[in-house]
Amino acid sequence: MRKKMKRHTNPTRLLLLCHTKSTNENDGSWEGIQGVKMMQQGFISQHVAARALSALVSGNYVQQRLRPAIRPYSSATKEMTVRDALNSALDEEMAADPNVFIMGEEVGEYQGAYKISKGLLDKYGPERVVDTPITEAGFAGIGVGSAYHGLRPVIEFMTFNFSMQAIDHIINSAAKSNYMSAGQINVPIVFRGPNGPAAGVGAQHSQCYSAWYGSVPGLKVLVPYSSEDARGLLKAAIRDPDPVVFLENELLYGESFPISAEALDSNFCLPIGKAKIEREGKDVTITAFSKMVGYALKAAEILEKEEGINAEVINLRSIRPLDRETINASVRKTNRLVTVEEGFPQHGVGAEICASVVEDSFGYLDAGVERIAGADVPTPYAANLERWAFPQIEDIVRAAKRVCYRSLPMAVAVAATA
Amino acid sequence: MLRFINHTSSITNLQFPRHLLHTISSPPLPVSNYATSSSINLSNAFSRCFESVYGGRRLHTATSARNDVDQLSTETPLQQELDFPGGRVKFTAKPVFTSSSSEERTPCYRVLNDNGQPIVDGDSVKISKELAVKMYTNMVTLQVMDTIFYEAQRQGRISFYLTTIGEEAINIASAAALNDNDFVFPQYREPGVLLWRGFALQDFADQLFGNKNDNGKGRQMPIHYGSRKHNYVTVSSTVGTQIPQAVGAAYSLKMEKHDACTVTYFGDGGSSTGDFHAAMNFAAVMEVPVIFFCRNNGWAISTPINDQLRSDGIVVRGKAYGIPSIRVDGNDALAIYSAVHKARKMAIEEQTPVLIEALTYRAGHHSTSDDSTKYRPVDEIERWRGDQNPLNRFRKWIETKGWWSDEAESEHRSRIRKQLSQAIQAAERVEKPPISDIFSDVYDVPSKNLTEQETFLRRTIHKHAQDYPSNVPM
């Protein structure tokens, strides 16, 4: 059996994954198809040294990264990968409602480009799991049309970068229809697929669309992190009468999370528009979504351990509607805010959160808001360049320290080096 | 003659084919598709000039005449075929390219000649007196409605209008051949379909004025009508987006096994959009009951047809996607009625898409924002408004049958004019939609921020009443 290994930028994690976690056979992810580039290892090691991180921090951060891959204890709670969570949610919703159907490239015979729709073609047949020609504009428009007439399509984009081909249908045909038709045509459609950067997939496959879709009235935009998020939010999205953009993350598909019995129930839905406080704290609020929630949690552990800073981590779960109450309540408690996202910084999700907090909780802020975002560049491919283009755990740690005045604010630091 | 040109047949040379193609028995099989492709490569040298739709100007393409080569020579029988993915294909030893256009254009189906007399040995669906009179009166109503609403815009009473002048037969006759439960996806030049289905003149006026009785709650520009009750999807007017939507809705009908089809209208310009191609391709692959109705009226605002496309109109594109297609005279109400009637039957019974190209002329300007005399000759416009007018031909036919008269005409026209001016006056006086209509229908249930915004807006208006118009109800 040929093991297809996922490419990760961290060589240590890469080695651990090889040894402790076998990926699904033929999971079809692009990294698997392209094969592992072992040369990365050399690159990254040099790069880490060159960046002159303190040995302690880097040692610890490497250790933090190791933790999820080793399970030294056996646990009674069930675990589920995000992939299985999405698959089970789709399966249950299709079983419950014959109007639900899936459409997209490779969703049927190939079992899904990322195996999210595995087994569904066999179970529900080609009428409900529809393989399409290569035209996102075409199948998005067709999905919207079928929703106009009462079906409940789940449209898969191979990545949300390809949704740009269909964005007119998502926005003008889906999001605005209920309003433009004065309530006569509602569109119970879900657009889902991986969003944001993966690993080494370059500029045309790495953009994050949360801010773009998050600005459109008429859409709901969801960003699950854990398996529970994935199950609960996807079910809620399919049942929702409005169009929903469901932004997943390719690298999270294979990650396992503990899942409660309640979340495994076939009627389990999470409310749309409610954020989750993943970790309570009192010193600084860190907002994040999707993969960055994991990074923020790890940053919070480092902050606790090394700096004694007690961070509160909020998993947004929903970009639109944005849970401003939870965010503001948290900032009123901690008085400091760091927003984290992988997308481009200008007009990003962090900008909206910052504005919301300044409007509603200005008096409660003890420090300026810090935004951590991806670099303002199209995503480069080379592994080192890619790593520098996206937030890493230490970036979050340093930002939290800055808002806690444990280190100089950015503006001062830059001026000092000028 | 009513003959659908489909993938299994070759293009005929006759102007008006005499035989009737009754059935297209099964979905396209790859074998027959490729087996007949060689028969299209005809060996005659020919010139590639052909008449453009508005006559007079001759179109020359860049390619020169082909070599006089007969590749279907019997000396070396080319019987070998190979089983490629997609089906068997015959080989040929001569590298001949299919021509960029056929030497003869696809013939156009018509029932009545220019004088409104049925063509001898023609084939069409017979219609009753009631239906014929209803069709004609609706065409007149549509024409009068367009004239009066256009004038209202010119007088500044409404902000915008778009007429259907010249395409009344397409609007009314196609609607007459459909059932009320066939789902319609319009572009924007098909209000006649809604009129046929019972949308009142007052309803049209209310939408134009965007008042509180508007079915669309004042959300959209004039002429963006829509009515769930009449199975007429609200006009969004973004060009061509309705085409794949119609295919999707047809897929829904197919899944539910309804005795209904979807119909989508678009112009020659709309057939250039990416959506058109994706939708046609999909519809053929998914085998759904959808009628693609192309109103080829020769103009896309100021873009004439030969700047829009270089194929033999839109009808030949059906063949490219494996869809049965027909070209009809768009100014002949009976031809349109028969073609749509037959297309609907085919679409539903055989679960296949069908393409209809109706050749007509956009006798009015594109809209009130356009003055078409700037880019086309006035005498051309006058000709199509006059002799070639679809109402004239149909009127001649029903008068010959004794079903209509001059008195009936003038009585009907004056009655409709009166109704329209009353409708306009009434619509002008009705209040505008309430403030709550700004925030409703964005979502099924308004989100929290919208509720907050509404509260904030009401408070602001209350506090600063002098800054807000007094005729907007709260």
Tab-separated table of N, CA, C and O in Angstrom, chain A residues 127, chain B residues 252-260 351:
chain	number	residue	atom	x	y	z
A	127	GLU	N	-28.568	10.672	-9.317
A	127	GLU	CA	-29.463	11.824	-9.377
A	127	GLU	C	-29.257	12.742	-8.201
A	127	GLU	O	-29.548	13.936	-8.275
B	252	SER	N	-35.018	20.009	-11.084
B	252	SER	CA	-35.934	19.807	-9.966
B	252	SER	C	-37.245	19.199	-10.460
B	252	SER	O	-37.785	18.280	-9.845
B	253	LEU	N	-37.763	19.672	-11.574
B	253	LEU	CA	-38.995	19.112	-12.134
B	253	LEU	C	-38.792	17.647	-12.513
B	253	LEU	O	-39.668	16.809	-12.300
B	254	LYS	N	-37.634	17.360	-13.057
B	254	LYS	CA	-37.330	15.982	-13.467
B	254	LYS	C	-37.307	15.051	-12.259
B	254	LYS	O	-37.842	13.951	-12.279
B	255	MET	N	-36.684	15.532	-11.175
B	255	MET	CA	-36.622	14.727	-9.962
B	255	MET	C	-38.009	14.487	-9.387
B	255	MET	O	-38.306	13.441	-8.826
B	256	GLU	N	-38.866	15.507	-9.505
B	256	GLU	CA	-40.208	15.381	-8.948
B	256	GLU	C	-41.187	14.756	-9.931
B	256	GLU	O	-42.330	14.521	-9.592
B	257	LYS	N	-40.730	14.534	-11.151
B	257	LYS	CA	-41.564	13.926	-12.201
B	257	LYS	C	-42.859	14.706	-12.446
B	257	LYS	O	-43.936	14.130	-12.568
B	258	HIS	N	-42.731	16.037	-12.510
B	258	HIS	CA	-43.896	16.860	-12.790
B	258	HIS	C	-44.202	16.884	-14.272
B	258	HIS	O	-43.300	16.816	-15.104
B	259	ASP	N	-45.466	17.063	-14.611
B	259	ASP	CA	-45.844	17.261	-16.002
B	259	ASP	C	-45.714	18.744	-16.325
B	259	ASP	O	-46.685	19.464	-16.559
B	260	ALA	N	-44.467	19.184	-16.307
B	260	ALA	CA	-44.209	20.603	-16.574
B	260	ALA	C	-42.784	20.724	-17.054
B	260	ALA	O	-41.967	19.819	-16.885
B	351	GLN	N	-38.016	14.092	-21.885
B	351	GLN	CA	-37.063	14.636	-20.917
B	351	GLN	C	-35.796	15.102	-21.640
B	351	GLN	O	-34.678	14.629	-21.385
